Structures are given as structure tokens and as C-alpha cells.
Amino acid sequence: MDAPIKLLIVDDDDVDRLALKRTLTKAGVVGTLAEAVDPNEALEKLRRETFDCIILDYQLPGTDGLQVLHAIRAAGVRTPVIALTGQGDEQTAVELMKAGAADYIGKGQLTPERLSRSLRHALALFRSEEARRQLLEREKAAREDAQASNRAKDEFLATLSHELRTPLNAILGWVRLMGSGNLDQLTMQRAIEIIERNTRLQAQLIEDLLDVSRIISGKLRLDLRPAALSNVVEAAIESVRPTADAKHIDIEFKATATADNVLIDHGRMQQVVWNLLSNALKFTPDGGRVTISLEDSHATVVLNVTDTGAGINPQFLPFVFDRFRQEDAATTRAHGGLGLGLSIVRHLVELHGGTVAAQSPGEGLGSTFSVALPLAKVPILVPEYAAATAVALDDLPSLDGVHVLLVEDEPDARALVATLLERQGARVTAVGAAEDALVEIRRELPNVLLSDIAMPGMDGFELIRRVRAREEWARLPAAALTAFVSPADRGKALLAGFDTHVPKPVEPAELMAVVAALVNRRTAMSPREKEISSIERSTHP
């Protein structure tokens, strides 16, 4: 034999056992030999040890090899068995083979060569059988995983349908009530607040879905810049403060880290902290507490978000960051959402070179989510970031005397943006196609161009290229107003010729700030531009 093997010899005759061992030695078999003189002793050894092969005498006290073989297989032992007998016929051999014996040798034909050949055959058969068994187990496990994944996706799609329809129901219902004209001023104000809240909720759901799509397709990219993690945390806390106040939940921020300078995509890292805080607030009952801390740990800074909320079942804890997995996806679950936030958190943290982990003593005992990020190698100057806060329309910058050319093919969106701009004093020329925009520019050069990207016929990219190609229009301030919001889309818009990129759904404060900034950057045409524009208008009435 090529390698040492471990054999169990089951034979009650001392002389036969000695002869068998000599034959094994002549056959070149090396390894470990164990002996049993009766079936009970053999089964006991098989329960305690694993053998490569069993050589079983057919004639045993009170029984025979066939019954012993059945008992071995009934005990779940798959070790190959070679049966030996001094008596027996072809029928005995057939019955033994049917019962699972690998080979059958008459003692009169027992030679070193025959025994070696039988052992090789038995061992080869058992390895092929073991491989098949392992393959079947892997296939079974893969099938069960696929079935679990399909169930999770089905549950996710049902949840998605529910979560998207819920805000739509509120929006549509209150819009119809407002359209009836029968609401008093107080109810009208409440309706507006409900519509705004549900619109923001639906926008967040859609943004989560888009982030998951970018993650799966590998298109999510980061714009890394130096920042203090404490500033990011404070901004995220301010953004969730109204939710915490409504539930009377106390938010405490403790920073003991001696350094928290990191290289991060500020927006994406604020998304990480916001998701963790929102998750903590969602599962913490009224009057609870959420604690955020920053701590040193070797060459990393660790952000911990701890709550006194519902906690996490230990069996679900390993899956808490998985996509399409929720601990309670039943229709009776108490909390809304798609269950995508934590999977997005994990991916964003890993893209930053960090790690995220979850801990919970159990259900009802709260939980802690920990994010570890590598510190910057050298000291860096950290810009301050203001917390994102809502701005009232009355506090927006004035656009008195500013002429804005708005290009948007969707009528409702066009009417909304035009109304927002006109409320701040702007004069708006609104068109639904890029071709019409070129006609308007020839007629009168505006102060600012706002253009959608995806439009039938000529899109926004082609429009801005044509604008930049004309010397008299080349300095026209222009912003892309679009639902294509990824970093790649932003880069594509800037490369095409837009000065900036404003994502939809549009925030009034951001839109007014962008228009005001564009106007301040290029407040008026130079005398040369005015002269060229006048000539152009007279040439192309």
C-alpha cells in the first residue's frame, strides 16, 4: 500500500487473526491494526475511533458477518468492509455485497496480492463515496441557502411594496382633501407637514434602494477628504434631533478620543452615522437614551452608538448587516423601513477601510453598534461642516432681477421649480425642450441656466456643449438639475460644461443658494459679450 492505513480486524479465532496479520505484512500494508473478537467489541471500537477499512470474518460466535454488517451500517458507520470466510457460496457473496460489503474473499484465496487488490478497491470506493456524500451535503446546503435567500427577497419585496405605498397613501389622501377647499387654516398646515414628511420618507426609501443598486453593481465611489469625525457626528445628531425630541429620547455625545482626524467622504460618513442613530431611535421606546461615543483604539478611532431599545436576538445577530434580512419581516412587525440601512452602513464603512460590529445582551436589553476607522497618518487641517438644518422659505436669498432660463421636460417639476424661483423674485423663462432653450438664449441671454439632463431629443449634456461652444454664451452660469445623483453622474455633468450639479428631489434652500452663487460668480456680461449678444439677436430674431 502507498500510505499507512488504520484497519480493524473482527475475528474470534486467534490463529486466523495471526495469519491475516502476516498476510497484511507480506502485502506491504503498514499502519495501525486494531482487533475485536466479537460484534459488540467491534461496534464499541467503531463508536470511539475512525478506521479506513474493516476486515470482517463471516463466521462469528452466535451470529454471522451479514448480521454484523447490517449492525455496522445501522450504526451510521460508512467505513468499507471486506468479508472473509472459510465457508460460503456465491449466494453468500451476493448477500454481503447487497448489504454494503466492498469485497468478499474466501480464506482459501487469501494471498498478499489478492488482499492488497481488495484493500485498494475498498479504499478507492470509500473515497469516491465520501466525495459523493460531501457533494450532496454541499448541494443540500446551497439549496437551503438559495431557498432562504428567495424567501428573504420575497419578504423584502412585500415590505418594499408596503413601505412605498404607505407614504403615497398619506400624500394622495391629504392632497385630495386640500383640493376640496374645505380645510381650515390649522388643518391645511397639518396637511402640508404630513405631505412633506411622507415625501421625505419616500425619497429616503428610494435613495436606499439606489445605494443598494450601486453597491451590488460596484458603482458606489467615495470622495475622500480630511475631516474630524466629531464634526460629522454632531451634524448627524442635529439632523435626528427632532425625531429624538418627539419621542423624548435623550441623546448624549461623549468624545474621549485624543484624535479623530480621518480621511472620509463626508456625505457618506454622515449617512453612516445618521443610519445608526436613526436605527437606534427607531427601536428605542419613548423616554429612552441613545449614547454616542468616540474612543481611541490603537491606530483607529471607534464610534459607538448605544441604545436602551429592543435589543437583538442572539440568533439574528450574525445576520444583522445582511441585505434583505430583517429579524421580524412579518406584517405585524412594529417598525417600518426596508431593512437596508445597516447593510449600507457596513459597505460604506468597509469602503473607508474600517469595520463595523453589533453587540446586544439580548432582546429588550439594548444594543451597541461600533464603527472603527483608521486615523490619518499625519496631522491634517480639518474643515468645519455645519449641521444640515431646515431653512424656511422666507429665509432664502433674494433673487430680485435675476433672469433664470429653466429647461425641464416634466411639466409638474417645471412648474414647481419656476414657482420656487419666482417666490424669491427671479424672472423665469421655463421651457420643456433643449431646442426651445437655444431659441430663448438667442432671443435673450439669461443670468443663469438650469437644465435637466434626461430629456427627449436633445439631452442636457448636448445643450450645455452647444452653449459652451459659442463664444458669446461660453460664460453663461449653468447648473444641472437632475435625478442622476451618483458621483459619476456629477463628474459627467461637470465635464460636459455645467458649473454645478443639483440633485433631485430639489431642496428649495439648496436651489436658491446655487442660483445666488452662480449669479454672484458672474454677475453680468462684459461689454464685449453684450455687444455680441445684441448682434446675435438682430441676426437671429
Coordinates of C-alpha atoms in Angstrom, one line a residue:
M1 CA 0.0 0.0 0.0
D2 CA 1.2 3.5 -0.8
A3 CA 0.3 5.1 2.6
P4 CA -0.3 4.0 6.2
I5 CA -3.9 2.9 6.9
K6 CA -5.9 2.1 10.0
L7 CA -7.5 -1.3 10.0
L8 CA -10.0 -3.1 12.3
I9 CA -9.9 -6.9 12.2
V10 CA -13.0 -8.6 13.5
D11 CA -12.4 -12.4 14.1
D12 CA -12.8 -14.6 17.1
D13 CA -10.1 -17.1 16.0
D14 CA -6.6 -16.2 17.3
V15 CA -4.8 -18.3 14.7
D16 CA -6.8 -16.8 11.8
R17 CA -6.1 -13.3 13.1
L18 CA -2.3 -14.0 13.3
A19 CA -2.4 -15.5 9.7
L20 CA -4.3 -12.4 8.5
K21 CA -1.7 -10.1 10.0
R22 CA 1.2 -11.9 8.4
T23 CA -0.6 -11.7 5.0
L24 CA -1.1 -8.0 5.5
T25 CA 2.6 -7.6 6.2
K26 CA 3.6 -9.5 3.1
A27 CA 1.2 -7.4 1.1
G28 CA 3.1 -4.3 2.2
V29 CA 0.3 -2.9 4.3
V30 CA 1.6 -0.5 7.0
G31 CA -0.3 1.4 9.6
T32 CA -2.3 0.7 12.7
L33 CA -4.1 -2.6 13.4
A34 CA -6.9 -3.0 15.9
E35 CA -8.6 -6.2 16.8
A36 CA -12.1 -7.3 18.0
V37 CA -13.2 -10.8 18.8
D38 CA -17.0 -10.3 18.8
P39 CA -19.5 -7.9 17.2
N40 CA -20.1 -5.9 20.4
E41 CA -16.4 -5.1 20.8
A42 CA -16.2 -4.2 17.2
L43 CA -19.2 -1.7 17.4
E44 CA -17.7 -0.2 20.6
K45 CA -14.4 0.4 18.8
L46 CA -16.2 1.9 15.8
R47 CA -18.1 4.3 18.1
R48 CA -14.8 5.5 19.6
E49 CA -12.5 5.5 16.6
T50 CA -12.5 6.0 12.9
F51 CA -11.0 3.3 10.6
D52 CA -10.0 3.2 7.0
C53 CA -11.3 -0.3 6.5
I54 CA -12.8 -3.3 8.4
I55 CA -11.8 -6.9 7.7
L56 CA -14.7 -9.0 8.9
D57 CA -14.8 -12.8 9.4
Y58 CA -18.1 -14.2 8.3
Q59 CA -18.3 -16.9 11.0
L60 CA -18.6 -15.3 14.4
P61 CA -20.0 -16.7 17.7
G62 CA -23.8 -16.5 17.8
T63 CA -24.1 -14.6 14.6
D64 CA -22.6 -14.2 11.1
G65 CA -20.9 -11.5 9.1
L66 CA -24.0 -10.5 7.3
Q67 CA -25.9 -9.5 10.5
V68 CA -22.8 -7.7 11.8
L69 CA -22.5 -5.8 8.6
H70 CA -26.2 -4.7 8.9
A71 CA -25.5 -3.6 12.5
I72 CA -22.4 -1.6 11.4
R73 CA -24.4 0.2 8.7
A74 CA -27.4 0.7 11.1
A75 CA -25.0 2.5 13.5
G76 CA -24.2 5.0 10.7
V77 CA -20.7 3.8 10.0
R78 CA -19.8 4.1 6.4
T79 CA -16.3 2.5 6.7
P80 CA -15.7 0.0 3.8
V81 CA -15.9 -3.7 4.9
I82 CA -14.0 -6.7 3.4
A83 CA -15.7 -10.0 4.3
L84 CA -13.6 -13.2 4.8
T85 CA -14.9 -16.7 5.2
G86 CA -13.6 -20.2 5.1
Q87 CA -17.0 -21.5 4.0
G88 CA -19.7 -19.9 1.8
D89 CA -21.0 -19.9 -1.6
E90 CA -21.9 -17.4 -4.4
Q91 CA -25.3 -16.6 -2.7
T92 CA -23.4 -15.6 0.5
A93 CA -21.2 -13.3 -1.5
V94 CA -24.2 -11.7 -3.2
E95 CA -26.0 -11.0 0.1
L96 CA -22.9 -9.5 1.6
M97 CA -22.4 -7.2 -1.4
K98 CA -26.0 -6.1 -1.3
A99 CA -25.6 -5.3 2.4
G100 CA -22.8 -2.9 1.6
A101 CA -19.6 -5.0 1.7
A102 CA -16.8 -3.6 -0.5
D103 CA -15.4 -7.1 -1.3
Y104 CA -15.7 -10.8 -0.4
I105 CA -12.7 -13.2 -0.1
G106 CA -12.6 -16.9 0.6
K107 CA -9.9 -17.7 3.0
G108 CA -8.6 -20.3 0.6
Q109 CA -7.9 -17.5 -1.9
L110 CA -6.3 -15.1 0.6
T111 CA -2.9 -14.2 -0.8
P112 CA -1.0 -11.0 -0.3
E113 CA -1.7 -9.9 -3.9
R114 CA -5.5 -10.7 -3.5
L115 CA -5.7 -8.9 -0.2
S116 CA -3.8 -5.9 -1.5
R117 CA -6.0 -5.6 -4.5
S118 CA -9.1 -5.9 -2.3
L119 CA -7.9 -3.2 0.0
R120 CA -7.1 -0.8 -2.8
H121 CA -10.5 -1.4 -4.3
A122 CA -12.3 -0.8 -0.9
L123 CA -10.4 2.3 -0.1
A124 CA -10.9 3.8 -3.6
L125 CA -14.6 3.0 -3.4
F126 CA -14.9 4.7 0.1
R127 CA -13.1 7.8 -1.0
S128 CA -15.4 8.2 -4.1
E129 CA -18.4 7.5 -1.7
E130 CA -17.2 10.1 0.7
A131 CA -16.7 12.6 -2.1
R132 CA -20.3 12.0 -3.3
R133 CA -21.6 12.4 0.3
Q134 CA -19.8 15.7 0.7
L135 CA -21.0 16.9 -2.7
L136 CA -24.6 16.0 -1.7
E137 CA -24.2 17.8 1.6
R138 CA -22.8 20.9 -0.2
E139 CA -25.6 20.8 -2.7
K140 CA -28.2 20.5 0.1
A141 CA -26.6 23.4 1.9
A142 CA -26.5 25.5 -1.2
R143 CA -30.2 24.7 -2.0
E144 CA -31.2 25.6 1.5
D145 CA -29.3 28.9 1.3
A146 CA -30.9 29.7 -2.0
Q147 CA -34.3 28.9 -0.6
A148 CA -33.7 31.1 2.4
S149 CA -32.4 33.9 0.1
N150 CA -35.5 33.6 -2.1
R151 CA -37.8 33.8 1.0
A152 CA -35.9 36.8 2.2
K153 CA -36.2 38.5 -1.2
D154 CA -39.9 37.7 -1.3
E155 CA -40.4 39.2 2.1
F156 CA -38.3 42.2 1.1
L157 CA -40.4 42.8 -2.0
A158 CA -43.6 42.6 0.1
T159 CA -42.1 45.0 2.6
L160 CA -41.0 47.3 -0.2
S161 CA -44.5 47.4 -1.7
H162 CA -45.9 48.2 1.7
E163 CA -43.3 50.9 2.6
L164 CA -43.6 52.7 -0.8
R165 CA -47.4 52.6 -0.8
T166 CA -47.8 53.9 2.8
P167 CA -46.4 57.4 2.3
L168 CA -48.1 57.6 -1.1
N169 CA -51.5 56.9 0.6
A170 CA -50.9 59.7 3.0
I171 CA -49.8 62.1 0.3
L172 CA -52.6 61.3 -2.1
G173 CA -55.3 61.4 0.6
W174 CA -54.2 64.8 2.0
V175 CA -53.8 66.3 -1.4
R176 CA -57.4 65.4 -2.3
L177 CA -58.6 66.9 1.0
M178 CA -56.7 70.1 0.2
G179 CA -58.2 70.1 -3.2
S180 CA -61.7 70.0 -1.8
G181 CA -61.2 73.5 -0.4
N182 CA -63.0 72.6 2.9
L183 CA -60.0 72.6 5.2
D184 CA -59.4 75.3 7.8
Q185 CA -56.0 77.0 8.2
L186 CA -54.8 74.8 11.0
T187 CA -55.8 71.6 9.2
M188 CA -54.2 72.9 6.0
Q189 CA -50.9 73.5 7.8
R190 CA -51.1 70.0 9.3
A191 CA -51.7 68.5 5.8
I192 CA -48.7 70.3 4.4
E193 CA -46.5 69.0 7.2
I194 CA -47.8 65.4 6.7
I195 CA -47.2 65.6 2.9
E196 CA -43.7 67.0 3.4
R197 CA -42.8 64.3 6.0
N198 CA -44.0 61.4 3.8
T199 CA -42.4 62.8 0.7
R200 CA -39.0 62.9 2.5
L201 CA -39.7 59.4 3.8
Q202 CA -40.3 58.1 0.3
A203 CA -37.2 60.0 -1.0
Q204 CA -35.1 58.2 1.6
L205 CA -36.5 54.8 0.7
I206 CA -35.7 55.4 -3.0
E207 CA -32.2 56.7 -2.1
D208 CA -31.6 53.5 0.0
L209 CA -32.6 51.3 -3.0
L210 CA -30.3 53.3 -5.3
D211 CA -27.4 52.9 -2.9
V212 CA -28.0 49.1 -2.7
S213 CA -28.1 49.1 -6.6
R214 CA -24.8 51.0 -6.7
I215 CA -23.3 48.6 -4.1
I216 CA -24.3 45.5 -6.0
S217 CA -23.1 46.9 -9.3
G218 CA -19.8 48.2 -7.8
K219 CA -20.5 51.7 -8.9
L220 CA -20.5 53.4 -5.5
R221 CA -17.4 55.6 -5.2
L222 CA -16.1 57.8 -2.4
D223 CA -14.7 61.4 -2.5
L224 CA -12.2 61.2 0.4
R225 CA -11.3 64.4 2.2
P226 CA -9.8 65.2 5.6
A227 CA -12.4 65.7 8.3
A228 CA -12.9 65.4 12.1
L229 CA -15.3 62.6 12.9
S230 CA -16.7 64.5 15.8
N231 CA -18.0 67.2 13.4
V232 CA -19.7 64.5 11.3
V233 CA -21.3 63.1 14.5
E234 CA -22.5 66.5 15.7
A235 CA -24.1 67.2 12.3
A236 CA -25.9 63.8 12.3
I237 CA -27.1 64.4 15.8
E238 CA -28.7 67.7 14.8
S239 CA -30.4 66.1 11.8
V240 CA -32.1 63.5 14.0
R241 CA -32.8 65.8 17.0
P242 CA -36.5 66.5 16.0
T243 CA -37.2 62.7 16.0
A244 CA -35.5 62.3 19.4
D245 CA -37.4 65.2 20.9
A246 CA -40.7 63.8 19.6
K247 CA -40.0 60.5 21.5
H248 CA -38.5 62.2 24.5
I249 CA -35.2 60.3 23.9
D250 CA -32.1 61.8 25.4
I251 CA -29.1 61.8 23.1
E252 CA -25.7 62.1 24.8
F253 CA -22.4 62.6 22.9
K254 CA -19.1 61.7 24.7
A255 CA -15.8 62.2 22.9
T256 CA -12.7 60.8 24.7
A257 CA -10.6 60.2 21.6
T258 CA -7.4 62.2 21.6
A259 CA -7.5 62.4 17.8
D260 CA -10.4 61.9 15.4
N261 CA -8.9 63.1 12.1
V262 CA -9.8 60.8 9.3
L263 CA -10.0 60.7 5.6
I264 CA -13.6 60.2 4.7
D265 CA -16.3 61.0 2.2
H266 CA -18.1 63.5 4.4
G267 CA -21.6 62.9 3.0
R268 CA -21.3 59.1 3.0
M269 CA -19.9 59.0 6.5
Q270 CA -22.7 61.3 7.8
Q271 CA -25.0 58.8 6.1
V272 CA -23.4 56.0 8.2
V273 CA -23.8 57.9 11.5
W274 CA -27.3 59.1 10.5
N275 CA -28.4 55.5 9.7
L276 CA -27.0 54.2 13.0
L277 CA -28.7 57.0 15.0
S278 CA -32.0 56.6 13.1
N279 CA -31.9 52.8 13.8
A280 CA -31.2 53.4 17.5
L281 CA -34.1 56.0 17.7
K282 CA -36.5 53.7 15.8
F283 CA -36.0 50.8 18.3
T284 CA -35.7 52.8 21.5
P285 CA -39.0 53.4 23.3
D286 CA -40.2 56.8 24.4
G287 CA -38.1 58.2 27.3
G288 CA -35.1 56.1 26.5
R289 CA -31.5 57.1 25.9
V290 CA -29.0 56.9 23.0
T291 CA -25.3 57.4 23.7
I292 CA -22.7 58.2 21.1
S293 CA -19.0 58.0 22.0
L294 CA -15.7 58.4 20.2
E295 CA -12.8 56.4 21.7
D296 CA -9.1 55.7 20.9
S297 CA -8.1 52.1 19.9
H298 CA -4.6 51.7 18.6
A299 CA -4.3 53.5 15.3
T300 CA -8.1 53.8 14.9
V301 CA -10.9 55.9 16.3
V302 CA -14.0 54.0 17.4
L303 CA -17.5 55.4 17.1
N304 CA -20.1 53.6 19.4
V305 CA -23.8 54.1 19.2
T306 CA -25.5 52.5 22.2
D307 CA -29.3 52.5 22.8
T308 CA -31.6 51.3 25.5
G309 CA -34.0 49.8 23.0
A310 CA -35.4 46.5 21.8
G311 CA -32.0 44.7 21.5
I312 CA -31.2 41.9 19.1
N313 CA -32.0 38.2 19.3
P314 CA -28.6 36.3 19.6
Q315 CA -29.7 34.0 16.7
F316 CA -30.2 37.0 14.4
L317 CA -27.1 38.9 15.5
P318 CA -24.8 37.3 12.8
F319 CA -27.2 38.4 10.0
V320 CA -27.9 42.0 11.2
F321 CA -25.9 43.6 8.4
D322 CA -27.2 41.3 5.6
R323 CA -29.2 42.7 2.7
F324 CA -32.8 41.7 2.5
R325 CA -32.7 40.3 6.1
Q326 CA -34.9 41.6 8.9
E327 CA -35.4 40.0 12.3
D328 CA -39.2 40.4 12.1
A329 CA -40.4 40.7 8.5
A330 CA -44.0 39.7 9.3
T331 CA -46.9 42.0 8.6
T332 CA -47.3 42.6 12.3
R333 CA -43.8 44.0 12.8
A334 CA -43.9 47.1 14.9
H335 CA -41.3 49.2 12.9
G336 CA -41.3 50.4 9.3
G337 CA -38.4 50.6 6.9
L338 CA -36.8 48.3 4.3
G339 CA -34.1 46.9 6.5
L340 CA -31.4 48.2 4.1
G341 CA -29.8 50.8 6.3
L342 CA -27.4 48.6 8.2
S343 CA -26.2 46.7 5.1
I344 CA -25.4 50.1 3.5
V345 CA -23.6 51.1 6.7
R346 CA -21.4 48.0 6.5
H347 CA -20.5 48.6 2.9
L348 CA -19.7 52.3 3.3
V349 CA -17.6 51.6 6.4
E350 CA -15.6 48.9 4.6
L351 CA -15.1 51.3 1.6
H352 CA -13.5 53.7 4.1
G353 CA -11.1 50.9 5.3
G354 CA -12.9 50.4 8.5
T355 CA -15.0 47.8 10.3
V356 CA -18.5 47.7 11.9
A357 CA -19.8 45.3 14.5
A358 CA -23.0 44.9 16.5
Q359 CA -23.4 43.7 20.1
S360 CA -26.5 43.1 22.2
P361 CA -27.0 41.3 25.5
G362 CA -30.4 40.1 24.2
E363 CA -33.9 41.1 23.3
G364 CA -35.1 44.1 25.4
L365 CA -31.6 44.9 26.6
G366 CA -30.5 47.4 24.0
S367 CA -27.6 47.2 21.5
T368 CA -24.3 48.8 20.6
F369 CA -23.0 49.4 17.0
S370 CA -19.3 50.1 16.8
V371 CA -17.5 51.6 13.8
A372 CA -13.7 51.6 13.7
L373 CA -11.9 53.9 11.2
P374 CA -8.2 54.3 10.6
L375 CA -6.7 57.6 11.8
A376 CA -4.9 59.8 9.2
K377 CA -1.2 59.1 9.0
V378 CA -0.2 62.7 9.5
P379 CA -1.9 65.8 11.1
I380 CA -4.4 67.4 8.8
L381 CA -6.3 70.6 8.7
V382 CA -9.9 69.8 9.2
P383 CA -12.7 71.9 7.7
E384 CA -15.7 72.7 9.7
Y385 CA -19.0 71.3 8.5
A386 CA -22.3 73.0 9.5
A387 CA -25.1 70.8 10.6
A388 CA -27.8 70.3 8.0
T389 CA -30.9 72.2 9.2
A390 CA -34.2 73.0 7.5
V391 CA -34.4 76.6 6.1
A392 CA -37.7 78.4 6.0
L393 CA -38.7 79.8 2.6
D394 CA -38.8 83.3 4.0
D395 CA -35.1 83.0 4.9
L396 CA -33.9 82.1 1.4
P397 CA -31.7 84.5 -0.5
S398 CA -33.4 87.1 -2.7
L399 CA -33.2 86.7 -6.5
D400 CA -34.7 90.0 -7.4
G401 CA -33.9 90.9 -11.0
V402 CA -32.2 87.6 -11.8
H403 CA -33.3 86.1 -15.1
V404 CA -33.3 82.3 -15.0
L405 CA -33.8 80.0 -18.0
L406 CA -35.3 76.7 -16.8
V407 CA -35.2 73.7 -19.1
E408 CA -37.4 70.7 -17.8
D409 CA -39.4 68.3 -19.8
E410 CA -41.6 67.2 -16.9
P411 CA -44.5 69.8 -16.5
D412 CA -45.0 69.3 -12.8
A413 CA -41.4 69.6 -11.9
R414 CA -41.0 72.6 -14.2
A415 CA -43.9 74.4 -12.5
L416 CA -42.5 73.6 -9.1
V417 CA -39.0 75.0 -9.7
A418 CA -40.4 78.0 -11.6
T419 CA -42.7 78.8 -8.6
L420 CA -39.9 78.5 -6.1
L421 CA -37.7 80.8 -8.1
E422 CA -40.4 83.4 -8.7
R423 CA -41.2 83.4 -5.0
Q424 CA -37.7 84.7 -4.4
G425 CA -38.1 87.5 -7.0
A426 CA -36.5 85.7 -10.1
R427 CA -37.8 86.2 -13.6
V428 CA -38.2 82.7 -15.0
T429 CA -38.4 81.6 -18.6
A430 CA -39.5 77.9 -18.5
V431 CA -39.3 75.6 -21.5
G432 CA -39.8 71.9 -22.0
A433 CA -37.0 71.1 -24.5
A434 CA -33.4 71.8 -25.1
E435 CA -34.2 73.1 -28.6
D436 CA -36.5 75.7 -27.2
A437 CA -33.8 76.7 -24.7
L438 CA -31.4 77.5 -27.6
V439 CA -34.1 79.7 -29.2
E440 CA -34.6 81.6 -25.9
I441 CA -30.9 82.1 -25.4
R442 CA -30.6 83.6 -28.8
R443 CA -33.5 85.9 -28.0
E444 CA -32.2 87.0 -24.6
L445 CA -29.2 85.7 -22.7
P446 CA -30.3 84.8 -19.1
N447 CA -28.3 85.3 -16.0
V448 CA -28.5 81.6 -15.1
L449 CA -29.3 78.4 -16.9
L450 CA -31.0 75.5 -15.0
S451 CA -31.3 72.4 -17.1
D452 CA -32.5 68.8 -16.7
I453 CA -30.2 66.1 -18.1
A454 CA -32.6 63.3 -19.3
M455 CA -34.9 64.9 -21.9
P456 CA -36.3 63.5 -25.2
G457 CA -34.5 64.6 -28.3
M458 CA -31.5 66.7 -27.3
D459 CA -30.4 66.0 -23.7
G460 CA -28.9 68.4 -21.2
F461 CA -25.3 67.3 -22.0
E462 CA -25.7 68.2 -25.6
L463 CA -27.4 71.5 -24.7
I464 CA -24.6 72.6 -22.5
R465 CA -22.0 71.6 -25.1
R466 CA -23.7 73.8 -27.7
V467 CA -23.9 76.7 -25.2
R468 CA -20.2 76.4 -24.3
A469 CA -19.2 76.1 -28.0
R470 CA -20.5 79.7 -28.7
E471 CA -18.1 82.4 -27.6
E472 CA -20.9 84.8 -26.6
W473 CA -22.6 82.2 -24.4
A474 CA -19.5 80.5 -23.0
R475 CA -19.6 82.2 -19.6
L476 CA -23.3 81.7 -19.0
P477 CA -23.6 80.2 -15.4
A478 CA -25.3 76.8 -15.7
A479 CA -26.4 74.1 -13.2
A480 CA -27.6 70.6 -14.0
L481 CA -30.9 69.9 -12.2
T482 CA -31.2 66.1 -12.4
A483 CA -32.2 62.8 -10.8
F484 CA -28.9 61.3 -11.8
V485 CA -27.1 61.8 -8.5
S486 CA -24.1 59.5 -8.2
P487 CA -20.6 60.9 -8.0
A488 CA -20.0 59.6 -11.5
D489 CA -23.1 61.4 -12.8
R490 CA -21.9 64.6 -11.1
G491 CA -18.5 64.3 -12.7
K492 CA -20.1 63.7 -16.1
A493 CA -22.2 66.8 -15.8
L494 CA -19.2 69.0 -14.8
L495 CA -17.1 67.6 -17.6
A496 CA -19.9 68.4 -20.1
G497 CA -19.7 72.1 -19.1
F498 CA -22.1 72.6 -16.2
D499 CA -20.8 74.7 -13.3
T500 CA -22.5 72.7 -10.7
H501 CA -24.9 69.7 -10.1
V502 CA -28.1 69.9 -8.1
P503 CA -29.8 66.5 -7.3
K504 CA -33.5 65.8 -7.3
P505 CA -35.7 65.9 -5.3
V506 CA -34.7 69.6 -5.1
E507 CA -34.3 71.3 -1.7
P508 CA -35.5 74.9 -2.0
A509 CA -32.7 76.2 0.2
E510 CA -30.0 74.4 -1.9
L511 CA -31.5 75.5 -5.2
M512 CA -31.7 79.2 -4.2
A513 CA -28.2 79.1 -2.8
V514 CA -26.9 77.6 -6.0
V515 CA -28.6 80.2 -8.2
A516 CA -27.4 83.0 -6.0
A517 CA -23.8 81.7 -6.0
L518 CA -23.9 81.4 -9.8
V519 CA -25.2 85.0 -10.1
N520 CA -22.5 86.3 -7.8
R521 CA -19.8 84.5 -9.6
R522 CA -20.7 86.0 -13.0
T523 CA -23.0 88.9 -12.2
A524 CA -23.1 90.4 -15.7
M525 CA -21.8 90.1 -19.2
S526 CA -18.7 92.0 -20.2
P527 CA -19.2 94.9 -22.7
R528 CA -17.9 92.6 -25.4
E529 CA -20.5 89.9 -24.5
K530 CA -23.3 92.5 -24.5
E531 CA -22.2 93.7 -28.0
I532 CA -22.0 90.1 -29.4
S533 CA -25.4 89.3 -27.8
S534 CA -27.0 92.3 -29.4
I535 CA -25.6 91.4 -32.8
E536 CA -26.8 87.8 -32.3
R537 CA -30.3 88.8 -31.5
S538 CA -30.5 91.1 -34.5
T539 CA -29.1 88.3 -36.8
H540 CA -31.4 85.6 -35.4
P541 CA -34.7 87.3 -34.5

